[in-house]
């Protein structure tokens, strides 16, 4: 098993146009799935109340099949990001991260839609949703993130 790629903030930001496109698709898909799940829950409740006879049975089956396809699409999109060493942390918000180093220690730098670039980080021991500002970390601690020479492939 090979060592995971390690990226500078600069290198991660160069990948951002591609990442944005895929993450936008993931967030939209997550929103659509949530709305369909709510509709499926409504139909299921109606079906149970009607003693198994429901005019919505066909719609229910079609929606379940479409959701299964969409979950496969999630996997495809996440694989695409994984191919450039980006990990999806949260499908709903679009939070993604890449491996980097801070003062020689492995960390994760992260980005989510609405941000202009990778601007946050977390240690590998932090909760995945933890986000610390990059600039504050460097200026207050004197620590440095990996310079522009990446060890990615």
mmCIF file of C-alpha atoms in Angstrom:
data_model
loop_
_atom_site.group_PDB
_atom_site.id
_atom_site.type_symbol
_atom_site.label_atom_id
_atom_site.label_comp_id
_atom_site.label_asym_id
_atom_site.label_seq_id
_atom_site.Cartn_x
_atom_site.Cartn_y
_atom_site.Cartn_z
ATOM 1 C CA UNK A 1 0.000 0.000 0.000
ATOM 2 C CA UNK A 2 1.470 3.361 -1.015
ATOM 3 C CA UNK A 3 1.771 6.456 1.143
ATOM 4 C CA UNK A 4 -1.170 8.866 0.769
ATOM 5 C CA UNK A 5 -0.469 12.002 -1.251
ATOM 6 C CA UNK A 6 0.291 15.141 0.764
ATOM 7 C CA UNK A 7 -0.689 18.541 -0.644
ATOM 8 C CA UNK A 8 0.258 22.132 -0.021
ATOM 9 C CA UNK A 9 -2.584 24.635 0.287
ATOM 10 C CA UNK A 10 -1.455 26.107 -3.032
ATOM 11 C CA UNK A 11 -1.643 22.749 -4.778
ATOM 12 C CA UNK A 12 -5.032 21.971 -3.241
ATOM 13 C CA UNK A 13 -6.356 25.320 -4.463
ATOM 14 C CA UNK A 14 -5.194 24.529 -8.005
ATOM 15 C CA UNK A 15 -7.541 21.528 -7.961
ATOM 16 C CA UNK A 16 -10.456 23.603 -6.699
ATOM 17 C CA UNK A 17 -12.182 24.412 -10.036
ATOM 18 C CA UNK A 18 -12.572 20.683 -10.714
ATOM 19 C CA UNK A 19 -13.501 19.958 -7.076
ATOM 20 C CA UNK A 20 -16.164 22.702 -7.105
ATOM 21 C CA UNK A 21 -17.902 21.156 -10.106
ATOM 22 C CA UNK A 22 -18.090 17.695 -8.576
ATOM 23 C CA UNK A 23 -19.036 18.969 -5.111
ATOM 24 C CA UNK A 24 -21.848 21.058 -6.620
ATOM 25 C CA UNK A 25 -23.252 17.857 -8.139
ATOM 26 C CA UNK A 26 -22.912 16.031 -4.811
ATOM 27 C CA UNK A 27 -24.705 18.781 -2.850
ATOM 28 C CA UNK A 28 -27.524 18.995 -5.418
ATOM 29 C CA UNK A 29 -27.900 15.224 -5.393
ATOM 30 C CA UNK A 30 -27.997 15.183 -1.584
ATOM 31 C CA UNK A 31 -30.726 17.849 -1.592
ATOM 32 C CA UNK A 32 -32.762 15.936 -4.188
ATOM 33 C CA UNK A 33 -32.394 12.687 -2.263
ATOM 34 C CA UNK A 34 -33.553 14.323 0.944
ATOM 35 C CA UNK A 35 -36.679 15.696 -0.771
ATOM 36 C CA UNK A 36 -37.423 12.331 -2.369
ATOM 37 C CA UNK A 37 -36.910 10.535 0.934
ATOM 38 C CA UNK A 38 -39.479 12.847 2.515
ATOM 39 C CA UNK A 39 -41.922 12.036 -0.304
ATOM 40 C CA UNK A 40 -41.229 8.303 0.061
ATOM 41 C CA UNK A 41 -41.932 8.560 3.788
ATOM 42 C CA UNK A 42 -45.273 10.278 3.024
ATOM 43 C CA UNK A 43 -46.237 7.625 0.475
ATOM 44 C CA UNK A 44 -45.206 4.829 2.838
ATOM 45 C CA UNK A 45 -47.424 6.286 5.572
ATOM 46 C CA UNK A 46 -50.362 6.538 3.147
ATOM 47 C CA UNK A 47 -49.740 2.973 1.989
ATOM 48 C CA UNK A 48 -49.774 1.648 5.568
ATOM 49 C CA UNK A 49 -52.995 3.528 6.333
ATOM 50 C CA UNK A 50 -54.738 2.105 3.267
ATOM 51 C CA UNK A 51 -54.264 -1.568 4.195
ATOM 52 C CA UNK A 52 -51.718 -2.165 1.454
ATOM 53 C CA UNK A 53 -53.869 -0.770 -1.383
ATOM 54 C CA UNK A 54 -52.395 2.469 -2.617
ATOM 55 C CA UNK A 55 -52.554 4.339 -5.908
ATOM 56 C CA UNK A 56 -49.039 5.526 -5.007
ATOM 57 C CA UNK A 57 -47.456 2.059 -4.985
ATOM 58 C CA UNK A 58 -45.957 2.467 -8.470
ATOM 59 C CA UNK A 59 -44.621 5.925 -7.662
ATOM 60 C CA UNK A 60 -43.134 4.510 -4.470
ATOM 61 C CA UNK A 61 -41.280 1.775 -6.360
ATOM 62 C CA UNK A 62 -40.030 4.184 -9.028
ATOM 63 C CA UNK A 63 -38.739 6.592 -6.413
ATOM 64 C CA UNK A 64 -36.929 3.811 -4.566
ATOM 65 C CA UNK A 65 -35.255 2.680 -7.795
ATOM 66 C CA UNK A 66 -34.249 6.262 -8.618
ATOM 67 C CA UNK A 67 -32.781 6.675 -5.146
ATOM 68 C CA UNK A 68 -30.714 3.521 -5.560
ATOM 69 C CA UNK A 69 -29.346 4.918 -8.836
ATOM 70 C CA UNK A 70 -28.560 8.207 -7.135
ATOM 71 C CA UNK A 71 -26.666 6.468 -4.341
ATOM 72 C CA UNK A 72 -24.585 4.766 -7.016
ATOM 73 C CA UNK A 73 -24.019 8.216 -8.542
ATOM 74 C CA UNK A 74 -22.768 9.441 -5.123
ATOM 75 C CA UNK A 75 -20.236 6.622 -5.178
ATOM 76 C CA UNK A 76 -19.111 7.575 -8.705
ATOM 77 C CA UNK A 77 -18.692 11.246 -7.785
ATOM 78 C CA UNK A 78 -16.824 10.423 -4.598
ATOM 79 C CA UNK A 79 -14.556 8.051 -6.550
ATOM 80 C CA UNK A 80 -13.802 10.887 -8.975
ATOM 81 C CA UNK A 81 -12.716 13.083 -6.074
ATOM 82 C CA UNK A 82 -10.797 10.232 -4.487
ATOM 83 C CA UNK A 83 -8.849 9.952 -7.731
ATOM 84 C CA UNK A 84 -7.372 13.388 -7.036
ATOM 85 C CA UNK A 85 -6.928 12.652 -3.296
ATOM 86 C CA UNK A 86 -9.999 14.593 -2.136
ATOM 87 C CA UNK A 87 -12.270 13.040 0.503
ATOM 88 C CA UNK A 88 -15.921 13.977 0.973
ATOM 89 C CA UNK A 89 -16.601 14.696 4.644
ATOM 90 C CA UNK A 90 -20.249 15.760 4.387
ATOM 91 C CA UNK A 91 -22.478 15.375 1.332
ATOM 92 C CA UNK A 92 -25.086 17.882 2.493
ATOM 93 C CA UNK A 93 -22.713 20.802 3.063
ATOM 94 C CA UNK A 94 -20.174 19.718 0.447
ATOM 95 C CA UNK A 95 -17.300 19.737 2.944
ATOM 96 C CA UNK A 96 -14.214 18.051 1.461
ATOM 97 C CA UNK A 97 -10.627 17.645 2.626
ATOM 98 C CA UNK A 98 -7.120 16.757 1.479
ATOM 99 C CA UNK A 99 -4.080 15.548 3.363
ATOM 100 C CA UNK A 100 -1.377 18.101 4.169
ATOM 101 C CA UNK A 101 1.240 18.712 6.839
ATOM 102 C CA UNK A 102 1.566 21.318 9.567
ATOM 103 C CA UNK A 103 4.942 21.563 11.267
ATOM 104 C CA UNK A 104 5.772 18.112 9.902
ATOM 105 C CA UNK A 105 2.609 16.503 11.292
ATOM 106 C CA UNK A 106 -0.184 15.095 9.108
ATOM 107 C CA UNK A 107 -3.314 17.265 8.982
ATOM 108 C CA UNK A 108 -6.335 17.678 6.712
ATOM 109 C CA UNK A 109 -7.037 20.937 4.892
ATOM 110 C CA UNK A 110 -10.672 21.480 3.994
ATOM 111 C CA UNK A 111 -13.039 23.471 1.809
ATOM 112 C CA UNK A 112 -16.786 23.766 1.297
ATOM 113 C CA UNK A 113 -18.986 25.601 -1.212
ATOM 114 C CA UNK A 114 -19.097 29.346 -0.700
ATOM 115 C CA UNK A 115 -15.430 29.592 0.245
ATOM 116 C CA UNK A 116 -12.956 31.034 -2.268
ATOM 117 C CA UNK A 117 -10.224 28.479 -1.479
ATOM 118 C CA UNK A 118 -8.972 25.921 1.023
ATOM 119 C CA UNK A 119 -8.928 28.088 4.154
ATOM 120 C CA UNK A 120 -9.331 25.638 7.060
ATOM 121 C CA UNK A 121 -7.591 22.633 8.571
ATOM 122 C CA UNK A 122 -7.968 19.994 11.270
ATOM 123 C CA UNK A 123 -5.610 17.530 12.889
ATOM 124 C CA UNK A 124 -6.129 13.874 12.060
ATOM 125 C CA UNK A 125 -7.301 13.356 15.664
ATOM 126 C CA UNK A 126 -9.994 16.067 15.457
ATOM 127 C CA UNK A 127 -13.621 15.376 14.664
ATOM 128 C CA UNK A 128 -14.058 15.431 10.867
ATOM 129 C CA UNK A 129 -16.291 18.518 11.113
ATOM 130 C CA UNK A 130 -13.668 20.508 13.083
ATOM 131 C CA UNK A 131 -12.376 23.494 11.122
ATOM 132 C CA UNK A 132 -9.553 25.816 12.169
ATOM 133 C CA UNK A 133 -8.608 28.855 10.060
ATOM 134 C CA UNK A 134 -5.335 28.390 8.162
ATOM 135 C CA UNK A 135 -4.109 31.974 8.536
ATOM 136 C CA UNK A 136 -4.735 32.078 12.268
ATOM 137 C CA UNK A 137 -2.885 28.802 12.720
ATOM 138 C CA UNK A 138 0.189 29.925 10.841
ATOM 139 C CA UNK A 139 0.378 33.437 12.297
ATOM 140 C CA UNK A 140 -0.365 32.533 15.930
ATOM 141 C CA UNK A 141 1.693 29.373 16.245
ATOM 142 C CA UNK A 142 4.537 30.175 13.894
ATOM 143 C CA UNK A 143 4.002 26.732 12.400
ATOM 144 C CA UNK A 144 4.096 26.267 8.682
ATOM 145 C CA UNK A 145 2.086 24.148 6.313
ATOM 146 C CA UNK A 146 3.813 22.074 3.676
ATOM 147 C CA UNK A 147 5.485 24.438 1.211
ATOM 148 C CA UNK A 148 4.672 24.452 -2.508
ATOM 149 C CA UNK A 149 6.642 21.243 -3.165
ATOM 150 C CA UNK A 150 4.042 18.523 -2.812
ATOM 151 C CA UNK A 151 4.572 14.825 -2.436
ATOM 152 C CA UNK A 152 1.527 14.027 -4.563
ATOM 153 C CA UNK A 153 1.695 12.045 -7.766
#
